Amino acid sequence: RRPLLEGPTWVWVAAGVGTLAVFVVNFSGLLSLNPPWTPILKEDNVTLTCKENSSLELNSTVWYHNKTKLGVTTLTLDIVKAQTKNSGEYRCRNKGSILSKPVSLKASTEVVLEGESFLIRCHSWRNLNVKKVTYYRNGKFLQFWYDNYNITINNATETDSGTYYCTGWISKQNHTSNFLNIVVRKDSPAEHQSKYHWLQFVIPSLVVLLFAADTGLFISTQQQLTLLLKIKTTRRSRNLMDPRPKPDAKKN
């Protein structure tokens, strides 16, 4: 089955402040995550939502954490002030529907298909204000913003592969994010078709590179980012993701 909407694929990469961690966000067909990235940081609040509930029964949702059935039966599962024990694989199922694909917690190498585009963002623990943000790829300067803006990599090629990270100032301290490895590779037509045939609706993938204060809690999808979903980019969505015009981050 083809995606309902077509357009450029976007992968978001965000980086944060403190002892840093890599976050990856991806949604399965039934299970969504808010905020829409993984991993999350310690003491973050996270809400998982189980979608497509066709049952008229209330409280008919079943949740699993690391294959263990949880006592929660509502459509949403709230993780308040997340701790390391909350890491692992999450699935859900509504009455009359199939078991969702997993959302799991871990850091990993992200895969982007050649010709696709992705965003990189520096993200701080507890959303602290980050200033004087500098992005790097393979240890080389990529982009500087006095305020914390995204950078955009358009029409990615294999030369955009590498290790990304950022530095930024929080109050009077300079922090460095953890490293995020991104691999850009070519995609075959057969492989492309196999990635999308099961999709029922379109949700963008998000990668977050973040400064994690103290211990990071990592969430990612089992599919990693090898499943990149096609979305139709509107002016409004561009403004939300990219708040001001920014030059493309070109290769050195």
PDB file of C-alpha atoms in Angstrom:
ATOM      1  CA  ARG A   1       0.000   0.000   0.000  1.00  0.00           C
ATOM      2  CA  ARG A   2       1.284   3.443  -0.884  1.00  0.00           C
ATOM      3  CA  PRO A   3       1.364   6.307   1.623  1.00  0.00           C
ATOM      4  CA  LEU A   4      -1.693   8.546   1.565  1.00  0.00           C
ATOM      5  CA  LEU A   5       0.410  11.677   1.086  1.00  0.00           C
ATOM      6  CA  GLU A   6       3.511  12.127  -0.973  1.00  0.00           C
ATOM      7  CA  GLY A   7       6.320  14.644  -0.735  1.00  0.00           C
ATOM      8  CA  PRO A   8       9.860  15.015   0.590  1.00  0.00           C
ATOM      9  CA  THR A   9      10.899  12.883   3.514  1.00  0.00           C
ATOM     10  CA  TRP A  10      12.191  14.711   6.560  1.00  0.00           C
ATOM     11  CA  VAL A  11      14.309  13.330   9.347  1.00  0.00           C
ATOM     12  CA  TRP A  12      14.742  15.614  12.313  1.00  0.00           C
ATOM     13  CA  VAL A  13      17.933  15.553  14.329  1.00  0.00           C
ATOM     14  CA  ALA A  14      17.940  17.532  17.542  1.00  0.00           C
ATOM     15  CA  ALA A  15      20.737  18.029  19.998  1.00  0.00           C
ATOM     16  CA  GLY A  16      20.520  19.061  23.606  1.00  0.00           C
ATOM     17  CA  VAL A  17      22.633  20.208  26.552  1.00  0.00           C
ATOM     18  CA  GLY A  18      24.353  18.446  29.479  1.00  0.00           C
ATOM     19  CA  THR A  19      25.845  14.943  29.428  1.00  0.00           C
ATOM     20  CA  LEU A  20      24.385  14.308  26.007  1.00  0.00           C
ATOM     21  CA  ALA A  21      22.360  11.525  24.442  1.00  0.00           C
ATOM     22  CA  VAL A  22      21.065  10.587  20.999  1.00  0.00           C
ATOM     23  CA  PHE A  23      17.328  10.534  20.435  1.00  0.00           C
ATOM     24  CA  VAL A  24      15.407   8.839  17.677  1.00  0.00           C
ATOM     25  CA  VAL A  25      11.741   9.195  17.045  1.00  0.00           C
ATOM     26  CA  ASN A  26       9.683   7.065  14.801  1.00  0.00           C
ATOM     27  CA  PHE A  27       6.063   6.061  15.021  1.00  0.00           C
ATOM     28  CA  SER A  28       4.547   2.690  14.336  1.00  0.00           C
ATOM     29  CA  GLY A  29       1.201   2.288  12.619  1.00  0.00           C
ATOM     30  CA  LEU A  30      -0.749   2.264  15.877  1.00  0.00           C
ATOM     31  CA  LEU A  31       1.552   3.706  18.491  1.00  0.00           C
ATOM     32  CA  SER A  32       2.579   7.373  18.659  1.00  0.00           C
ATOM     33  CA  LEU A  33       4.805   9.270  21.031  1.00  0.00           C
ATOM     34  CA  ASN A  34       4.685  12.771  22.507  1.00  0.00           C
ATOM     35  CA  PRO A  35       7.133  14.511  22.431  1.00  0.00           C
ATOM     36  CA  PRO A  36       7.813  13.016  18.996  1.00  0.00           C
ATOM     37  CA  TRP A  37      11.417  11.929  19.427  1.00  0.00           C
ATOM     38  CA  THR A  38      13.518   9.306  21.109  1.00  0.00           C
ATOM     39  CA  PRO A  39      15.426   8.714  23.231  1.00  0.00           C
ATOM     40  CA  ILE A  40      14.065  10.979  25.930  1.00  0.00           C
ATOM     41  CA  LEU A  41      15.932  12.377  28.874  1.00  0.00           C
ATOM     42  CA  LYS A  42      15.720  11.424  32.514  1.00  0.00           C
ATOM     43  CA  GLU A  43      12.773  13.128  34.246  1.00  0.00           C
ATOM     44  CA  ASP A  44      11.103  13.956  30.922  1.00  0.00           C
ATOM     45  CA  ASN A  45       7.353  13.428  30.715  1.00  0.00           C
ATOM     46  CA  VAL A  46       6.236  11.198  27.840  1.00  0.00           C
ATOM     47  CA  THR A  47       2.824  10.136  26.572  1.00  0.00           C
ATOM     48  CA  LEU A  48       2.339   7.110  24.314  1.00  0.00           C
ATOM     49  CA  THR A  49      -0.974   6.913  22.458  1.00  0.00           C
ATOM     50  CA  CYS A  50      -2.526   3.767  21.000  1.00  0.00           C
ATOM     51  CA  LYS A  51      -4.474   4.696  17.865  1.00  0.00           C
ATOM     52  CA  GLU A  52      -7.232   3.204  15.737  1.00  0.00           C
ATOM     53  CA  ASN A  53      -9.491   2.039  18.522  1.00  0.00           C
ATOM     54  CA  SER A  54     -12.540   0.660  16.708  1.00  0.00           C
ATOM     55  CA  SER A  55     -14.008  -0.828  19.862  1.00  0.00           C
ATOM     56  CA  LEU A  56     -16.897   0.903  21.610  1.00  0.00           C
ATOM     57  CA  GLU A  57     -15.651  -0.413  24.935  1.00  0.00           C
ATOM     58  CA  LEU A  58     -13.882   1.992  27.223  1.00  0.00           C
ATOM     59  CA  ASN A  59     -10.558   1.037  28.760  1.00  0.00           C
ATOM     60  CA  SER A  60     -10.048  -1.834  26.313  1.00  0.00           C
ATOM     61  CA  THR A  61      -6.420  -1.054  25.415  1.00  0.00           C
ATOM     62  CA  VAL A  62      -3.649  -3.506  26.320  1.00  0.00           C
ATOM     63  CA  TRP A  63      -0.116  -2.182  26.902  1.00  0.00           C
ATOM     64  CA  TYR A  64       3.153  -4.141  26.965  1.00  0.00           C
ATOM     65  CA  HIS A  65       6.547  -3.093  28.281  1.00  0.00           C
ATOM     66  CA  ASN A  66       9.370  -5.493  27.389  1.00  0.00           C
ATOM     67  CA  LYS A  67       6.699  -8.140  26.612  1.00  0.00           C
ATOM     68  CA  THR A  68       5.185  -7.747  30.086  1.00  0.00           C
ATOM     69  CA  LYS A  69       1.516  -6.779  30.181  1.00  0.00           C
ATOM     70  CA  LEU A  70       0.906  -3.544  32.059  1.00  0.00           C
ATOM     71  CA  GLY A  71      -2.111  -2.690  34.165  1.00  0.00           C
ATOM     72  CA  VAL A  72      -2.984   0.384  32.084  1.00  0.00           C
ATOM     73  CA  THR A  73      -6.093  -0.008  29.884  1.00  0.00           C
ATOM     74  CA  THR A  74      -6.557   3.551  28.605  1.00  0.00           C
ATOM     75  CA  LEU A  75      -5.654   4.778  25.107  1.00  0.00           C
ATOM     76  CA  THR A  76      -2.725   6.734  26.524  1.00  0.00           C
ATOM     77  CA  LEU A  77       0.213   5.611  28.633  1.00  0.00           C
ATOM     78  CA  ASP A  78       1.869   8.399  30.610  1.00  0.00           C
ATOM     79  CA  ILE A  79       5.479   8.184  31.758  1.00  0.00           C
ATOM     80  CA  VAL A  80       6.023  10.882  34.383  1.00  0.00           C
ATOM     81  CA  LYS A  81       9.575  11.968  35.235  1.00  0.00           C
ATOM     82  CA  ALA A  82      11.057   9.099  33.269  1.00  0.00           C
ATOM     83  CA  GLN A  83      13.777   6.980  34.856  1.00  0.00           C
ATOM     84  CA  THR A  84      16.123   4.343  33.470  1.00  0.00           C
ATOM     85  CA  LYS A  85      13.659   1.620  34.482  1.00  0.00           C
ATOM     86  CA  ASN A  86      11.205   3.043  31.927  1.00  0.00           C
ATOM     87  CA  SER A  87      13.526   2.165  29.046  1.00  0.00           C
ATOM     88  CA  GLY A  88      12.733  -0.795  26.828  1.00  0.00           C
ATOM     89  CA  GLU A  89      10.216  -1.822  24.187  1.00  0.00           C
ATOM     90  CA  TYR A  90       6.590  -0.645  24.227  1.00  0.00           C
ATOM     91  CA  ARG A  91       3.652  -2.075  22.279  1.00  0.00           C
ATOM     92  CA  CYS A  92      -0.097  -1.636  22.451  1.00  0.00           C
ATOM     93  CA  ARG A  93      -3.253  -3.254  21.115  1.00  0.00           C
ATOM     94  CA  ASN A  94      -6.845  -2.114  21.078  1.00  0.00           C
ATOM     95  CA  LYS A  95      -9.695  -4.588  21.098  1.00  0.00           C
ATOM     96  CA  GLY A  96     -10.233  -5.873  17.565  1.00  0.00           C
ATOM     97  CA  SER A  97      -6.913  -4.518  16.246  1.00  0.00           C
ATOM     98  CA  ILE A  98      -3.458  -5.956  15.695  1.00  0.00           C
ATOM     99  CA  LEU A  99      -0.523  -5.524  18.043  1.00  0.00           C
ATOM    100  CA  SER A 100       1.342  -2.307  17.242  1.00  0.00           C
ATOM    101  CA  LYS A 101       4.888  -2.185  16.021  1.00  0.00           C
ATOM    102  CA  PRO A 102       7.276  -1.518  18.910  1.00  0.00           C
ATOM    103  CA  VAL A 103       8.641   1.756  20.154  1.00  0.00           C
ATOM    104  CA  SER A 104      11.905   0.986  21.945  1.00  0.00           C
ATOM    105  CA  LEU A 105      14.500   2.930  23.881  1.00  0.00           C
ATOM    106  CA  LYS A 106      18.066   2.993  22.597  1.00  0.00           C
ATOM    107  CA  ALA A 107      20.637   5.051  20.716  1.00  0.00           C
ATOM    108  CA  SER A 108      21.685   3.959  17.259  1.00  0.00           C
ATOM    109  CA  THR A 109      23.071   4.839  13.859  1.00  0.00           C
ATOM    110  CA  GLU A 110      20.400   6.481  11.720  1.00  0.00           C
ATOM    111  CA  VAL A 111      19.926   5.632   8.045  1.00  0.00           C
ATOM    112  CA  VAL A 112      18.766   8.255   5.540  1.00  0.00           C
ATOM    113  CA  LEU A 113      18.013   7.450   1.909  1.00  0.00           C
ATOM    114  CA  GLU A 114      19.945   9.299  -0.774  1.00  0.00           C
ATOM    115  CA  GLY A 115      17.949  12.219  -2.171  1.00  0.00           C
ATOM    116  CA  GLU A 116      15.921  12.698   0.994  1.00  0.00           C
ATOM    117  CA  SER A 117      16.278  15.702   3.293  1.00  0.00           C
ATOM    118  CA  PHE A 118      16.762  15.956   7.026  1.00  0.00           C
ATOM    119  CA  LEU A 119      16.849  18.571   9.758  1.00  0.00           C
ATOM    120  CA  ILE A 120      19.322  18.798  12.606  1.00  0.00           C
ATOM    121  CA  ARG A 121      18.389  20.523  15.832  1.00  0.00           C
ATOM    122  CA  CYS A 122      20.187  21.140  19.123  1.00  0.00           C
ATOM    123  CA  HIS A 123      17.843  20.283  21.989  1.00  0.00           C
ATOM    124  CA  SER A 124      18.457  20.865  25.689  1.00  0.00           C
ATOM    125  CA  TRP A 125      17.499  18.865  28.730  1.00  0.00           C
ATOM    126  CA  ARG A 126      14.187  20.152  30.131  1.00  0.00           C
ATOM    127  CA  ASN A 127      14.055  22.529  27.156  1.00  0.00           C
ATOM    128  CA  LEU A 128      16.537  24.940  28.708  1.00  0.00           C
ATOM    129  CA  ASN A 129      17.391  27.931  26.535  1.00  0.00           C
ATOM    130  CA  VAL A 130      20.465  27.250  24.364  1.00  0.00           C
ATOM    131  CA  LYS A 131      22.471  30.076  22.768  1.00  0.00           C
ATOM    132  CA  LYS A 132      25.498  30.289  20.460  1.00  0.00           C
ATOM    133  CA  VAL A 133      24.839  26.895  18.906  1.00  0.00           C
ATOM    134  CA  THR A 134      27.491  25.405  16.617  1.00  0.00           C
ATOM    135  CA  TYR A 135      26.929  22.260  14.543  1.00  0.00           C
ATOM    136  CA  TYR A 136      29.701  19.905  13.448  1.00  0.00           C
ATOM    137  CA  ARG A 137      30.034  16.958  11.080  1.00  0.00           C
ATOM    138  CA  ASN A 138      33.030  14.647  11.435  1.00  0.00           C
ATOM    139  CA  GLY A 139      34.642  17.210  13.720  1.00  0.00           C
ATOM    140  CA  LYS A 140      34.433  20.008  11.137  1.00  0.00           C
ATOM    141  CA  PHE A 141      32.418  23.209  11.465  1.00  0.00           C
ATOM    142  CA  LEU A 142      29.014  23.011   9.786  1.00  0.00           C
ATOM    143  CA  GLN A 143      26.868  25.958  10.944  1.00  0.00           C
ATOM    144  CA  PHE A 144      26.643  28.575  13.726  1.00  0.00           C
ATOM    145  CA  TRP A 145      23.503  30.234  15.101  1.00  0.00           C
ATOM    146  CA  TYR A 146      23.450  32.735  17.941  1.00  0.00           C
ATOM    147  CA  ASP A 147      19.935  31.514  18.685  1.00  0.00           C
ATOM    148  CA  ASN A 148      19.047  27.843  18.519  1.00  0.00           C
ATOM    149  CA  TYR A 149      17.879  27.228  14.945  1.00  0.00           C
ATOM    150  CA  ASN A 150      17.736  24.069  12.891  1.00  0.00           C
ATOM    151  CA  ILE A 151      20.017  23.377   9.965  1.00  0.00           C
ATOM    152  CA  THR A 152      18.735  21.651   6.859  1.00  0.00           C
ATOM    153  CA  ILE A 153      20.473  19.043   4.715  1.00  0.00           C
ATOM    154  CA  ASN A 154      18.641  18.941   1.380  1.00  0.00           C
ATOM    155  CA  ASN A 155      18.912  16.120  -1.161  1.00  0.00           C
ATOM    156  CA  ALA A 156      21.295  14.113   0.988  1.00  0.00           C
ATOM    157  CA  THR A 157      24.164  12.267  -0.675  1.00  0.00           C
ATOM    158  CA  GLU A 158      26.637   9.737   0.660  1.00  0.00           C
ATOM    159  CA  THR A 159      29.043  12.589   1.441  1.00  0.00           C
ATOM    160  CA  ASP A 160      26.526  13.817   4.040  1.00  0.00           C
ATOM    161  CA  SER A 161      27.142  10.629   6.027  1.00  0.00           C
ATOM    162  CA  GLY A 162      29.094  11.121   9.201  1.00  0.00           C
ATOM    163  CA  THR A 163      29.090  11.893  12.897  1.00  0.00           C
ATOM    164  CA  TYR A 164      27.052  14.948  13.870  1.00  0.00           C
ATOM    165  CA  TYR A 165      27.070  16.866  17.124  1.00  0.00           C
ATOM    166  CA  CYS A 166      26.543  20.373  18.450  1.00  0.00           C
ATOM    167  CA  THR A 167      27.841  22.711  21.122  1.00  0.00           C
ATOM    168  CA  GLY A 168      25.905  25.458  22.857  1.00  0.00           C
ATOM    169  CA  TRP A 169      25.768  27.742  25.864  1.00  0.00           C
ATOM    170  CA  ILE A 170      23.260  27.315  28.682  1.00  0.00           C
ATOM    171  CA  SER A 171      23.510  30.233  31.087  1.00  0.00           C
ATOM    172  CA  LYS A 172      27.271  30.705  31.411  1.00  0.00           C
ATOM    173  CA  GLN A 173      28.335  27.140  30.640  1.00  0.00           C
ATOM    174  CA  ASN A 174      29.319  25.662  27.293  1.00  0.00           C
ATOM    175  CA  HIS A 175      28.020  22.139  26.627  1.00  0.00           C
ATOM    176  CA  THR A 176      28.679  19.539  23.953  1.00  0.00           C
ATOM    177  CA  SER A 177      26.058  17.096  22.723  1.00  0.00           C
ATOM    178  CA  ASN A 178      26.560  13.400  22.242  1.00  0.00           C
ATOM    179  CA  PHE A 179      27.485  12.103  18.785  1.00  0.00           C
ATOM    180  CA  LEU A 180      24.870  10.974  16.262  1.00  0.00           C
ATOM    181  CA  ASN A 181      25.994   8.760  13.382  1.00  0.00           C
ATOM    182  CA  ILE A 182      24.020   9.216  10.165  1.00  0.00           C
ATOM    183  CA  VAL A 183      24.484   6.978   7.125  1.00  0.00           C
ATOM    184  CA  VAL A 184      23.150   8.107   3.738  1.00  0.00           C
ATOM    185  CA  ARG A 185      22.719   5.225   1.328  1.00  0.00           C
ATOM    186  CA  LYS A 186      21.043   4.471  -1.976  1.00  0.00           C
ATOM    187  CA  ASP A 187      17.639   2.829  -2.062  1.00  0.00           C
ATOM    188  CA  SER A 188      16.519   0.187  -4.570  1.00  0.00           C
ATOM    189  CA  PRO A 189      12.934   0.241  -5.959  1.00  0.00           C
ATOM    190  CA  ALA A 190      12.176  -3.197  -4.503  1.00  0.00           C
ATOM    191  CA  GLU A 191      13.472  -2.191  -1.102  1.00  0.00           C
ATOM    192  CA  HIS A 192      11.535   1.072  -1.269  1.00  0.00           C
ATOM    193  CA  GLN A 193       8.274  -0.771  -1.955  1.00  0.00           C
ATOM    194  CA  SER A 194       8.796  -3.245   0.869  1.00  0.00           C
ATOM    195  CA  LYS A 195       9.240  -0.405   3.332  1.00  0.00           C
ATOM    196  CA  TYR A 196       5.929   1.232   2.624  1.00  0.00           C
ATOM    197  CA  HIS A 197       3.437  -1.507   1.763  1.00  0.00           C
ATOM    198  CA  TRP A 198       2.233  -1.952   5.352  1.00  0.00           C
ATOM    199  CA  LEU A 199       1.775   1.737   6.166  1.00  0.00           C
ATOM    200  CA  GLN A 200      -1.794   2.721   6.988  1.00  0.00           C
ATOM    201  CA  PHE A 201      -1.252   6.416   7.532  1.00  0.00           C
ATOM    202  CA  VAL A 202       1.653   8.796   7.312  1.00  0.00           C
ATOM    203  CA  ILE A 203       3.577  10.100  10.296  1.00  0.00           C
ATOM    204  CA  PRO A 204       6.954  11.830   9.945  1.00  0.00           C
ATOM    205  CA  SER A 205      10.063  10.313  11.467  1.00  0.00           C
ATOM    206  CA  LEU A 206      12.103  12.344  13.885  1.00  0.00           C
ATOM    207  CA  VAL A 207      15.663  12.018  15.066  1.00  0.00           C
ATOM    208  CA  VAL A 208      16.830  13.992  18.057  1.00  0.00           C
ATOM    209  CA  LEU A 209      20.437  14.502  19.063  1.00  0.00           C
ATOM    210  CA  LEU A 210      20.296  15.932  22.514  1.00  0.00           C
ATOM    211  CA  PHE A 211      22.236  17.197  25.464  1.00  0.00           C
ATOM    212  CA  ALA A 212      21.260  14.823  28.258  1.00  0.00           C
ATOM    213  CA  ALA A 213      21.880  16.029  31.777  1.00  0.00           C
ATOM    214  CA  ASP A 214      23.015  13.248  34.078  1.00  0.00           C
ATOM    215  CA  THR A 215      21.638   9.949  32.730  1.00  0.00           C
ATOM    216  CA  GLY A 216      19.765   9.778  29.419  1.00  0.00           C
ATOM    217  CA  LEU A 217      16.757   7.539  28.798  1.00  0.00           C
ATOM    218  CA  PHE A 218      16.819   6.313  25.216  1.00  0.00           C
ATOM    219  CA  ILE A 219      13.765   5.591  23.089  1.00  0.00           C
ATOM    220  CA  SER A 220      13.877   4.462  19.471  1.00  0.00           C
ATOM    221  CA  THR A 221      11.923   2.351  17.072  1.00  0.00           C
ATOM    222  CA  GLN A 222      12.917  -1.158  16.153  1.00  0.00           C
ATOM    223  CA  GLN A 223      12.727  -0.117  12.526  1.00  0.00           C
ATOM    224  CA  GLN A 224      15.353   2.542  13.344  1.00  0.00           C
ATOM    225  CA  LEU A 225      15.044   5.157  10.637  1.00  0.00           C
ATOM    226  CA  THR A 226      15.273   2.759   7.729  1.00  0.00           C
ATOM    227  CA  LEU A 227      11.524   3.349   7.352  1.00  0.00           C
ATOM    228  CA  LEU A 228      11.252   6.927   6.152  1.00  0.00           C
ATOM    229  CA  LEU A 229       7.702   8.094   5.577  1.00  0.00           C
ATOM    230  CA  LYS A 230       6.611  10.380   2.753  1.00  0.00           C
ATOM    231  CA  ILE A 231       4.835  13.541   3.910  1.00  0.00           C
ATOM    232  CA  LYS A 232       3.467  16.497   2.023  1.00  0.00           C
ATOM    233  CA  THR A 233       5.356  19.606   3.126  1.00  0.00           C
ATOM    234  CA  THR A 234       3.129  22.658   3.592  1.00  0.00           C
ATOM    235  CA  ARG A 235       4.188  26.204   4.249  1.00  0.00           C
ATOM    236  CA  ARG A 236       2.801  25.934   7.732  1.00  0.00           C
ATOM    237  CA  SER A 237       4.751  22.787   8.574  1.00  0.00           C
ATOM    238  CA  ARG A 238       7.928  24.313   7.181  1.00  0.00           C
ATOM    239  CA  ASN A 239       7.480  27.295   9.448  1.00  0.00           C
ATOM    240  CA  LEU A 240       7.008  25.059  12.445  1.00  0.00           C
ATOM    241  CA  MET A 241      10.072  22.939  11.719  1.00  0.00           C
ATOM    242  CA  ASP A 242      12.278  25.693  10.346  1.00  0.00           C
ATOM    243  CA  PRO A 243      11.272  28.949  12.098  1.00  0.00           C
ATOM    244  CA  ARG A 244      13.337  31.271   9.872  1.00  0.00           C
ATOM    245  CA  PRO A 245      15.048  31.041   6.498  1.00  0.00           C
ATOM    246  CA  LYS A 246      18.354  29.254   6.857  1.00  0.00           C
ATOM    247  CA  PRO A 247      21.076  28.449   4.372  1.00  0.00           C
ATOM    248  CA  ASP A 248      21.585  24.807   3.518  1.00  0.00           C
ATOM    249  CA  ALA A 249      24.414  23.164   5.364  1.00  0.00           C
ATOM    250  CA  LYS A 250      26.702  22.262   2.509  1.00  0.00           C
ATOM    251  CA  LYS A 251      29.563  19.901   2.566  1.00  0.00           C
ATOM    252  CA  ASN A 252      32.979  21.281   3.458  1.00  0.00           C
TER     253      ASN A 252
END
